[in-house]
Each structure stands twice: as structure tokens, then as C-alpha cells.
XYZ file of C-alpha atoms in Angstrom:
284
model
C 17.175 -7.558 -7.635
C 19.023 -5.126 -9.886
C 17.364 -2.646 -12.235
C 18.514 -4.441 -15.383
C 16.932 -7.671 -14.156
C 13.734 -5.922 -13.096
C 13.529 -4.091 -16.413
C 14.116 -7.267 -18.414
C 11.543 -9.098 -16.318
C 9.022 -6.277 -16.632
C 8.769 -5.974 -12.848
C 9.615 -2.319 -12.241
C 6.713 -0.878 -10.267
C 5.822 2.161 -8.194
C 4.089 3.223 -4.990
C 2.741 6.657 -4.089
C 5.105 8.417 -1.685
C 2.474 9.520 0.832
C 1.257 5.940 1.354
C 4.833 4.784 1.915
C 5.363 7.403 4.616
C 2.072 6.631 6.397
C 0.600 3.167 5.981
C -2.756 1.349 6.041
C -4.046 -0.873 8.885
C -2.611 -4.379 9.229
C -5.733 -5.878 10.796
C -9.380 -4.934 10.489
C -10.134 -1.919 12.716
C -13.208 -1.944 14.931
C -16.440 -1.297 13.060
C -17.277 1.330 15.710
C -14.403 3.599 14.676
C -15.364 6.732 12.764
C -11.784 7.127 11.536
C -8.487 5.262 11.673
C -5.079 6.891 11.501
C -1.337 6.536 11.641
C 1.364 9.161 12.132
C 4.960 9.244 10.853
C 6.944 12.301 11.914
C 4.899 15.340 10.934
C 2.648 13.388 8.540
C -0.654 11.728 9.491
C -2.784 9.386 7.409
C -6.502 9.531 8.270
C -8.983 7.050 6.770
C -12.775 7.138 6.985
C -14.719 4.189 5.561
C -17.243 4.574 2.778
C -20.921 4.196 3.662
C -24.058 2.705 2.158
C -27.716 2.301 3.202
C -29.013 -1.221 3.778
C -32.475 -2.652 3.006
C -33.765 -1.111 6.260
C -32.557 2.327 5.172
C -29.896 2.334 7.882
C -26.394 3.658 7.253
C -23.736 0.934 7.239
C -19.967 1.105 6.947
C -18.355 -0.557 3.935
C -15.320 -1.085 6.157
C -11.693 -0.009 6.293
C -9.135 -1.324 3.793
C -6.525 -3.411 5.615
C -3.892 -6.108 5.149
C -1.846 -7.067 2.097
C -4.497 -6.832 -0.609
C -4.976 -3.026 -0.642
C -1.188 -2.552 -0.583
C -0.800 -4.762 -3.649
C -3.713 -2.938 -5.269
C -2.068 0.438 -4.618
C 1.181 -0.782 -6.170
C -0.696 -2.030 -9.246
C -2.590 1.261 -9.514
C 0.518 3.432 -9.185
C 2.422 1.294 -11.683
C -0.373 1.346 -14.266
C -0.979 5.080 -13.824
C 2.727 5.799 -14.290
C 2.942 3.485 -17.314
C -0.197 4.633 -19.124
C -0.239 8.273 -17.964
C -4.009 7.877 -17.721
C -6.447 8.286 -14.843
C -8.714 5.554 -16.214
C -7.230 2.118 -15.611
C -8.591 -1.075 -17.152
C -8.767 -3.914 -14.636
C -9.870 -6.433 -17.261
C -12.980 -8.533 -17.760
C -11.853 -11.584 -15.742
C -11.230 -11.470 -12.008
C -8.788 -14.391 -12.245
C -6.654 -12.470 -14.754
C -6.503 -9.479 -12.434
C -5.510 -11.678 -9.483
C -2.673 -13.098 -11.575
C -1.446 -9.555 -12.287
C -1.148 -9.112 -8.499
C 0.904 -12.305 -8.219
C -1.863 -14.736 -7.195
C -1.526 -17.591 -9.672
C -3.458 -19.890 -7.329
C -6.999 -18.678 -6.706
C -9.787 -19.925 -4.477
C -13.320 -18.879 -3.585
C -15.360 -19.071 -0.407
C -15.607 -16.482 2.385
C -11.839 -16.589 3.127
C -10.634 -17.217 -0.429
C -8.524 -14.642 -2.241
C -11.219 -14.136 -4.886
C -13.736 -12.954 -2.280
C -11.229 -11.003 -0.223
C -9.631 -9.060 -3.080
C -13.027 -7.906 -4.336
C -14.042 -6.859 -0.806
C -10.799 -4.942 -0.269
C -11.201 -3.198 -3.619
C -14.634 -1.949 -2.540
C -13.235 -0.728 0.776
C -10.203 0.970 -0.769
C -12.054 2.726 -3.572
C -14.896 3.892 -1.287
C -12.676 5.161 1.550
C -12.120 8.861 2.258
C -8.424 9.460 2.895
C -6.554 12.541 4.069
C -2.864 13.320 4.436
C -2.390 15.853 7.242
C 0.853 17.736 7.785
C 1.224 19.245 11.239
C -1.976 19.728 13.186
C -2.382 20.003 16.929
C -1.062 23.201 18.493
C 1.797 23.800 16.027
C 1.846 26.602 13.491
C 2.399 24.414 10.409
C -0.693 22.773 8.958
C -1.737 21.292 5.623
C -4.775 19.095 4.946
C -5.024 17.129 1.699
C -8.160 14.979 1.467
C -8.638 12.663 -1.483
C -10.389 9.606 -2.811
C -8.409 6.878 -4.529
C -11.024 6.750 -7.284
C -13.637 9.091 -8.706
C -15.409 6.210 -10.418
C -15.272 2.428 -9.977
C -16.997 -0.188 -12.133
C -16.500 -3.819 -11.107
C -18.410 -6.163 -13.399
C -16.821 -9.413 -12.227
C -18.988 -12.207 -10.865
C -17.096 -13.626 -7.841
C -19.077 -16.866 -8.256
C -17.662 -17.235 -11.794
C -14.227 -15.571 -11.637
C -13.029 -17.252 -14.861
C -16.006 -15.984 -16.841
C -15.520 -12.817 -18.860
C -17.928 -10.023 -18.030
C -19.954 -8.189 -20.637
C -17.927 -5.039 -19.923
C -14.396 -4.292 -18.814
C -13.999 -3.510 -15.123
C -12.363 -0.099 -14.728
C -11.312 2.414 -12.109
C -10.913 6.137 -12.734
C -8.446 7.647 -10.296
C -9.164 10.946 -8.605
C -7.075 13.775 -10.020
C -5.323 14.395 -6.690
C -4.362 10.744 -6.184
C -3.268 10.395 -9.811
C -1.022 13.451 -9.483
C 0.454 12.016 -6.272
C 1.419 8.656 -7.754
C 2.680 10.049 -11.073
C 4.623 13.070 -9.796
C 6.293 11.527 -6.710
C 6.438 7.740 -7.199
C 8.668 5.423 -5.176
C 10.277 2.829 -7.512
C 9.918 -0.784 -6.362
C 10.490 -4.272 -7.746
C 7.150 -6.041 -8.058
C 8.867 -9.398 -7.508
C 9.752 -8.245 -3.993
C 6.103 -7.408 -3.296
C 4.980 -10.802 -4.536
C 7.564 -12.539 -2.359
C 6.466 -10.554 0.721
C 2.724 -10.499 0.093
C 1.851 -12.730 3.060
C 2.941 -9.968 5.468
C 1.591 -6.404 5.165
C 4.272 -5.187 7.591
C 7.019 -6.696 5.422
C 5.506 -4.937 2.397
C 5.567 -1.625 4.277
C 9.128 -2.110 5.516
C 10.371 -2.938 2.017
C 8.797 0.151 0.434
C 9.865 2.394 3.319
C 13.479 1.183 3.251
C 13.983 1.748 -0.462
C 12.322 5.172 -0.092
C 14.640 6.138 2.783
C 17.743 4.897 0.975
C 17.087 7.219 -1.954
C 18.168 10.287 0.047
C 20.201 8.767 2.901
C 23.751 10.178 2.906
C 24.989 9.091 6.341
C 24.076 6.427 8.917
C 21.025 7.239 11.017
C 19.090 5.447 13.746
C 15.293 5.619 13.591
C 14.061 5.296 17.217
C 11.712 2.467 18.191
C 9.168 5.052 19.354
C 9.000 6.593 15.870
C 8.841 3.176 14.229
C 5.961 2.121 16.457
C 3.969 5.199 15.470
C 4.503 4.408 11.798
C 4.316 0.616 11.733
C 2.872 -0.618 14.997
C -0.102 1.239 16.412
C -1.816 -2.160 16.873
C 1.241 -4.049 18.129
C 0.756 -3.778 21.899
C 3.854 -4.037 24.081
C 7.167 -2.513 22.988
C 9.049 -5.809 23.252
C 6.510 -7.614 21.085
C 6.660 -4.824 18.509
C 10.479 -4.933 18.333
C 10.403 -8.702 17.891
C 7.803 -8.365 15.142
C 9.778 -5.714 13.259
C 13.000 -7.741 13.524
C 11.269 -10.872 12.215
C 9.683 -9.089 9.251
C 12.963 -7.319 8.509
C 14.652 -10.672 7.883
C 12.074 -11.410 5.183
C 12.675 -8.019 3.588
C 16.458 -8.443 3.592
C 16.077 -11.741 1.730
C 14.756 -9.823 -1.300
C 16.402 -6.434 -0.727
C 19.757 -6.542 1.131
C 19.691 -2.979 2.435
C 22.050 -1.685 5.111
C 19.787 -1.922 8.154
C 20.034 -3.651 11.523
C 18.046 -3.588 14.774
C 19.802 -2.020 17.769
C 18.755 -1.237 21.314
C 17.858 2.300 20.222
C 16.000 1.476 16.996
C 16.740 0.541 13.387
C 20.161 1.681 12.233
C 20.113 2.598 8.531
C 23.333 2.832 6.515
C 23.457 4.335 2.997
C 22.622 1.618 0.463
C 21.414 1.230 -3.083
C 17.687 1.562 -3.544
C 15.871 -1.625 -4.504
C 15.474 -0.277 -8.046
C 18.315 2.208 -8.765
C 16.991 5.447 -10.161
C 17.831 5.930 -13.815
C 15.509 8.697 -14.929
C 16.162 8.120 -18.634
C 14.788 4.581 -18.335
C 11.392 5.619 -16.962
């Protein structure tokens, strides 16, 4: 997928750099967890779920964002913020139209349908408290950057009537810190690749991470399995199972982005390659 093709197709997109370096959960974390996290090198991602009070006046967790949907949402958000240079993003007045913008041309309802699940993941993502932590522990270097994805969220869609236009446009107003992150340090991606890989959140992460790494890679390097497991596999169990999972998802990624990468006994060997969307600053 070359830049000229992506530009002509209108599929140049972006992801925030911090959420490429440290990624969201793949499966739903336990409801008992106060916080969920992942570490990549010196960078940690820490997520705390939003809360609400139920009809019995008891505090309840909204839940952690997880899986493919919040990743696709984050790509849409970063792309729209970069394109419009505005913190307030219009999601539209039809849920089906918004799902199509994420690549879901076939929509279905019910508890496990994508209509229900995307709305639930939007609530979780926009309500979550997120922090990027550099350093920590006993070391001398430390930086803590907490943020919300959104300062204000208004979802007026009726999931029972997703084709019906609401009386008002659904909108999200990004927090200033998150907006600055996605606009000042975006990672260019091809949205067609995300749509092709959307059934696997790990494949989505690998794709974004590979094109990010290739931007500055000048010589071959091997990323150890131990480091990869911290970044991509905190829920993966045994080392052998994790390596098999990474290798399988990598084949999907290479079908849409033929980067110079191969599994070895020591880890993933990266060789300098073109980024998925070559960087031409004058075109952005």
C-alpha cells in the first residue's frame, strides 16, 4: 500500500504515538482490577476504568476498553483530529454511518452484535482514566502524564434504531493533552490495513508498531521475546504459546505491509524498511 494509492483512496490515517508504544488490553480484564497496565521499555500505560453509581447508590465500574473496537476508534479520532485541527469531533447522527467509517459495512444488533459492542467500547474508552508513565520504580528518571481521551462525550444514538437519525449530532471533545499528543506526534498508517486486520487486536498493534519502528530504524535489530511479551502479551500465558501467537499474527500483518521482519529464536529481527505510509511532510 503505497502513499500515492493511500492518498488517492483517502485512506491515510494516524495513531497517537504513546498508544502505539504501549497498547490496550486484548481481552476483558477482571472486573476486580483497580487498574490495568502494560510496559514497553521505559514506558508504562496505566488504565483505570470510569465509574458510575447504580440505582442502589453503589459504585460500579464502566469497564476497561479492550479488543479491536477501541483501537479502531483511536485511529479514527487521531485521523479526524489531525485532519480538522479541532478538539471537537462530529461522530454523526446515525450509528450505522459511524460504523461504516470504521470499516463495518455489515452491521448487526443483539448483545454480541457490532452495534452494541462499539457503543459499549466507546463508553469505556471515553470514560477511562489513562496515564503514560516514564520510569518509575527505584530509578531516578520519572514522568507521569495522566489524561482522559475526552473532556466531553455526547452519544445520542439509539442502539435499537441505529439507522434512525438522532435529533442532535453525536460528538466527542478531546482533552487538550490527548489532542496535543495525536496532532503533534502522530504515526501515519493506512486505514485499509486496519480494516483488513480488524478481527485481531494483536495484528492491529503489530502493524502500527512495525511502521512506527521502521520510521527511525537505520540498521537491523532484534527485539527480544521478553520485551515483546511485556508489550504485546501480558495475557498470553506460556512463552511458546506467545511466540506462536505473534508469528501467526505477523503473517497477517505482512500480507498488508511487507516490512522486513522475521521471527528468530532470540526474538523478532527487524531490518530497515519503508514505513507503511512513507513520510512526505508536504503532503500532510
